[in-house]
Amino acid sequence: MGFAWSSAVAQHTTVGALLTTGFAEDHIVCDTEPSPGDQRELAVVATDDVIFIHRDRIEALTRLSEYDAAMRTNGIQQATDKDVNATSATVALGCELTARPAEANPDTKQLWQLLQAIVEFLADPCAPPPLPFTL
């Protein structure tokens, strides 16, 4: 998108589409608000991605269908190749999320990349000299 507010615009659009399905706004998890008391159905919105958390598989599939329809109705493109539907474990937002046990842990693939970078840095902790700056 190329401008400073692009993430805010995308997130606002995503939340708007979600709310048109009848999803309760107070069930959208937000790091600046207390967790919802009723946690049968939750959503985490990260820019243009939504992670739904449900207790019931049928309700989850129904909500996903409603959300997909809202996105189509509003002409919002989706990266359906990234969809993971009604599963008890997934990787999202750099975390491995599991239902049983209910946990969020760092993505092991990203941890492996971090470990490799640390080893590489320890092997050669000197940065190359900066390139000459000219106007």
PDB file of C-alpha atoms in Angstrom:
ATOM      1  CA  MET A   1       0.000   0.000   0.000  1.00  0.00           C
ATOM      2  CA  GLY A   2       2.940   2.260   0.591  1.00  0.00           C
ATOM      3  CA  PHE A   3       1.746   4.743   3.186  1.00  0.00           C
ATOM      4  CA  ALA A   4       1.974   4.960   6.963  1.00  0.00           C
ATOM      5  CA  TRP A   5      -1.691   4.250   7.650  1.00  0.00           C
ATOM      6  CA  SER A   6      -1.978   1.193   5.369  1.00  0.00           C
ATOM      7  CA  SER A   7      -2.034  -1.313   8.253  1.00  0.00           C
ATOM      8  CA  ALA A   8      -4.629   0.719  10.140  1.00  0.00           C
ATOM      9  CA  VAL A   9      -6.827   0.955   7.037  1.00  0.00           C
ATOM     10  CA  ALA A  10      -6.501  -2.775   6.354  1.00  0.00           C
ATOM     11  CA  GLN A  11      -7.275  -3.668   9.976  1.00  0.00           C
ATOM     12  CA  HIS A  12     -10.276  -1.333  10.093  1.00  0.00           C
ATOM     13  CA  THR A  13     -11.611  -2.885   6.872  1.00  0.00           C
ATOM     14  CA  THR A  14     -11.097  -6.407   8.221  1.00  0.00           C
ATOM     15  CA  VAL A  15     -12.846  -5.594  11.506  1.00  0.00           C
ATOM     16  CA  GLY A  16     -15.697  -3.945   9.587  1.00  0.00           C
ATOM     17  CA  ALA A  17     -16.219  -7.054   7.465  1.00  0.00           C
ATOM     18  CA  LEU A  18     -16.139  -9.217  10.598  1.00  0.00           C
ATOM     19  CA  LEU A  19     -18.747  -7.059  12.343  1.00  0.00           C
ATOM     20  CA  THR A  20     -21.133  -7.304   9.363  1.00  0.00           C
ATOM     21  CA  THR A  21     -21.442 -11.037  10.153  1.00  0.00           C
ATOM     22  CA  GLY A  22     -22.966 -10.247  13.541  1.00  0.00           C
ATOM     23  CA  PHE A  23     -19.751 -11.014  15.391  1.00  0.00           C
ATOM     24  CA  ALA A  24     -19.762  -9.201  18.740  1.00  0.00           C
ATOM     25  CA  GLU A  25     -17.188  -6.404  18.803  1.00  0.00           C
ATOM     26  CA  ASP A  26     -16.393  -7.094  22.453  1.00  0.00           C
ATOM     27  CA  HIS A  27     -15.277 -10.624  21.459  1.00  0.00           C
ATOM     28  CA  ILE A  28     -12.406  -9.246  19.396  1.00  0.00           C
ATOM     29  CA  VAL A  29      -9.291  -9.733  21.501  1.00  0.00           C
ATOM     30  CA  CYS A  30      -7.314  -6.521  21.950  1.00  0.00           C
ATOM     31  CA  ASP A  31      -4.086  -6.116  23.905  1.00  0.00           C
ATOM     32  CA  THR A  32      -5.276  -2.822  25.412  1.00  0.00           C
ATOM     33  CA  GLU A  33      -8.610  -4.197  26.673  1.00  0.00           C
ATOM     34  CA  PRO A  34      -9.495  -6.852  29.248  1.00  0.00           C
ATOM     35  CA  SER A  35     -10.174 -10.331  27.851  1.00  0.00           C
ATOM     36  CA  PRO A  36     -13.841 -10.986  27.113  1.00  0.00           C
ATOM     37  CA  GLY A  37     -15.675 -12.822  29.898  1.00  0.00           C
ATOM     38  CA  ASP A  38     -17.540 -15.054  27.457  1.00  0.00           C
ATOM     39  CA  GLN A  39     -14.877 -16.925  25.495  1.00  0.00           C
ATOM     40  CA  ARG A  40     -16.989 -19.347  23.453  1.00  0.00           C
ATOM     41  CA  GLU A  41     -16.135 -17.334  20.343  1.00  0.00           C
ATOM     42  CA  LEU A  42     -13.170 -14.979  19.996  1.00  0.00           C
ATOM     43  CA  ALA A  43     -11.300 -13.331  17.158  1.00  0.00           C
ATOM     44  CA  VAL A  44      -7.843 -11.833  16.896  1.00  0.00           C
ATOM     45  CA  VAL A  45      -7.455  -9.368  14.020  1.00  0.00           C
ATOM     46  CA  ALA A  46      -3.940  -8.654  12.799  1.00  0.00           C
ATOM     47  CA  THR A  47      -4.049  -6.180   9.911  1.00  0.00           C
ATOM     48  CA  ASP A  48      -5.785  -8.298   7.266  1.00  0.00           C
ATOM     49  CA  ASP A  49      -5.705 -11.680   9.013  1.00  0.00           C
ATOM     50  CA  VAL A  50      -8.289 -13.034  11.428  1.00  0.00           C
ATOM     51  CA  ILE A  51      -7.718 -15.874  13.861  1.00  0.00           C
ATOM     52  CA  PHE A  52     -10.985 -17.287  15.156  1.00  0.00           C
ATOM     53  CA  ILE A  53     -11.071 -19.218  18.418  1.00  0.00           C
ATOM     54  CA  HIS A  54     -14.137 -21.371  19.005  1.00  0.00           C
ATOM     55  CA  ARG A  55     -15.253 -24.019  21.465  1.00  0.00           C
ATOM     56  CA  ASP A  56     -17.595 -25.683  18.947  1.00  0.00           C
ATOM     57  CA  ARG A  57     -16.513 -26.924  15.496  1.00  0.00           C
ATOM     58  CA  ILE A  58     -19.925 -26.388  13.856  1.00  0.00           C
ATOM     59  CA  GLU A  59     -20.095 -22.798  15.137  1.00  0.00           C
ATOM     60  CA  ALA A  60     -16.543 -22.255  13.867  1.00  0.00           C
ATOM     61  CA  LEU A  61     -17.376 -23.465  10.358  1.00  0.00           C
ATOM     62  CA  THR A  62     -20.579 -21.402  10.304  1.00  0.00           C
ATOM     63  CA  ARG A  63     -18.717 -18.237  11.351  1.00  0.00           C
ATOM     64  CA  LEU A  64     -15.984 -18.864   8.780  1.00  0.00           C
ATOM     65  CA  SER A  65     -18.604 -19.235   6.049  1.00  0.00           C
ATOM     66  CA  GLU A  66     -20.295 -15.981   7.131  1.00  0.00           C
ATOM     67  CA  TYR A  67     -16.962 -14.165   7.255  1.00  0.00           C
ATOM     68  CA  ASP A  68     -15.899 -15.418   3.808  1.00  0.00           C
ATOM     69  CA  ALA A  69     -19.277 -14.298   2.415  1.00  0.00           C
ATOM     70  CA  ALA A  70     -18.850 -10.842   4.008  1.00  0.00           C
ATOM     71  CA  MET A  71     -15.407 -10.515   2.447  1.00  0.00           C
ATOM     72  CA  ARG A  72     -16.763 -11.437  -1.007  1.00  0.00           C
ATOM     73  CA  THR A  73     -19.787  -9.125  -0.622  1.00  0.00           C
ATOM     74  CA  ASN A  74     -17.503  -6.220   0.244  1.00  0.00           C
ATOM     75  CA  GLY A  75     -15.064  -6.972  -2.594  1.00  0.00           C
ATOM     76  CA  ILE A  76     -12.183  -7.710  -0.226  1.00  0.00           C
ATOM     77  CA  GLN A  77      -9.569 -10.050  -1.634  1.00  0.00           C
ATOM     78  CA  GLN A  78      -8.546 -13.029   0.461  1.00  0.00           C
ATOM     79  CA  ALA A  79      -5.396 -15.136   0.410  1.00  0.00           C
ATOM     80  CA  THR A  80      -7.344 -18.384   0.643  1.00  0.00           C
ATOM     81  CA  ASP A  81      -4.141 -20.393   0.207  1.00  0.00           C
ATOM     82  CA  LYS A  82      -3.227 -19.266   3.741  1.00  0.00           C
ATOM     83  CA  ASP A  83      -6.529 -20.445   5.264  1.00  0.00           C
ATOM     84  CA  VAL A  84      -6.449 -23.058   8.003  1.00  0.00           C
ATOM     85  CA  ASN A  85      -9.996 -23.924   9.048  1.00  0.00           C
ATOM     86  CA  ALA A  86     -11.361 -25.579  12.201  1.00  0.00           C
ATOM     87  CA  THR A  87      -8.114 -27.135  13.364  1.00  0.00           C
ATOM     88  CA  SER A  88      -6.845 -27.725  16.873  1.00  0.00           C
ATOM     89  CA  ALA A  89      -3.313 -26.492  16.056  1.00  0.00           C
ATOM     90  CA  THR A  90      -1.862 -23.889  13.706  1.00  0.00           C
ATOM     91  CA  VAL A  91       0.916 -21.357  13.312  1.00  0.00           C
ATOM     92  CA  ALA A  92      -0.234 -17.741  13.337  1.00  0.00           C
ATOM     93  CA  LEU A  93       1.412 -14.428  14.160  1.00  0.00           C
ATOM     94  CA  GLY A  94       4.725 -16.198  14.713  1.00  0.00           C
ATOM     95  CA  CYS A  95       3.250 -18.529  17.320  1.00  0.00           C
ATOM     96  CA  GLU A  96       2.346 -22.195  17.436  1.00  0.00           C
ATOM     97  CA  LEU A  97      -1.230 -22.201  18.747  1.00  0.00           C
ATOM     98  CA  THR A  98      -2.742 -25.395  20.170  1.00  0.00           C
ATOM     99  CA  ALA A  99      -6.124 -26.210  21.675  1.00  0.00           C
ATOM    100  CA  ARG A 100      -5.094 -29.184  23.809  1.00  0.00           C
ATOM    101  CA  PRO A 101      -3.319 -28.034  25.796  1.00  0.00           C
ATOM    102  CA  ALA A 102      -4.391 -24.431  25.218  1.00  0.00           C
ATOM    103  CA  GLU A 103      -1.036 -22.811  24.523  1.00  0.00           C
ATOM    104  CA  ALA A 104       0.725 -20.222  22.425  1.00  0.00           C
ATOM    105  CA  ASN A 105       4.427 -20.939  21.924  1.00  0.00           C
ATOM    106  CA  PRO A 106       7.049 -19.414  19.635  1.00  0.00           C
ATOM    107  CA  ASP A 107       7.117 -20.878  16.126  1.00  0.00           C
ATOM    108  CA  THR A 108       9.962 -23.420  16.180  1.00  0.00           C
ATOM    109  CA  LYS A 109      10.918 -22.621  12.550  1.00  0.00           C
ATOM    110  CA  GLN A 110      11.480 -18.987  13.467  1.00  0.00           C
ATOM    111  CA  LEU A 111      13.394 -19.994  16.600  1.00  0.00           C
ATOM    112  CA  TRP A 112      15.667 -22.160  14.448  1.00  0.00           C
ATOM    113  CA  GLN A 113      16.369 -19.205  12.131  1.00  0.00           C
ATOM    114  CA  LEU A 114      17.149 -17.030  15.161  1.00  0.00           C
ATOM    115  CA  LEU A 115      19.521 -19.656  16.555  1.00  0.00           C
ATOM    116  CA  GLN A 116      21.308 -19.903  13.190  1.00  0.00           C
ATOM    117  CA  ALA A 117      21.669 -16.107  13.065  1.00  0.00           C
ATOM    118  CA  ILE A 118      23.125 -16.045  16.594  1.00  0.00           C
ATOM    119  CA  VAL A 119      25.638 -18.775  15.729  1.00  0.00           C
ATOM    120  CA  GLU A 120      26.631 -16.904  12.559  1.00  0.00           C
ATOM    121  CA  PHE A 121      27.052 -13.671  14.520  1.00  0.00           C
ATOM    122  CA  LEU A 122      29.162 -15.396  17.177  1.00  0.00           C
ATOM    123  CA  ALA A 123      31.389 -16.869  14.459  1.00  0.00           C
ATOM    124  CA  ASP A 124      32.008 -13.413  12.940  1.00  0.00           C
ATOM    125  CA  PRO A 125      30.810 -10.577  15.221  1.00  0.00           C
ATOM    126  CA  CYS A 126      32.297  -7.807  13.054  1.00  0.00           C
ATOM    127  CA  ALA A 127      30.019  -5.906  10.737  1.00  0.00           C
ATOM    128  CA  PRO A 128      31.366  -4.886   7.332  1.00  0.00           C
ATOM    129  CA  PRO A 129      32.433  -1.242   7.030  1.00  0.00           C
ATOM    130  CA  PRO A 130      29.688   1.130   5.927  1.00  0.00           C
ATOM    131  CA  LEU A 131      29.430   2.015   2.288  1.00  0.00           C
ATOM    132  CA  PRO A 132      30.686   5.506   1.382  1.00  0.00           C
ATOM    133  CA  PHE A 133      27.944   8.104   1.529  1.00  0.00           C
ATOM    134  CA  THR A 134      27.742  10.505  -1.377  1.00  0.00           C
ATOM    135  CA  LEU A 135      25.183  13.025  -2.491  1.00  0.00           C
TER     136      LEU A 135
END
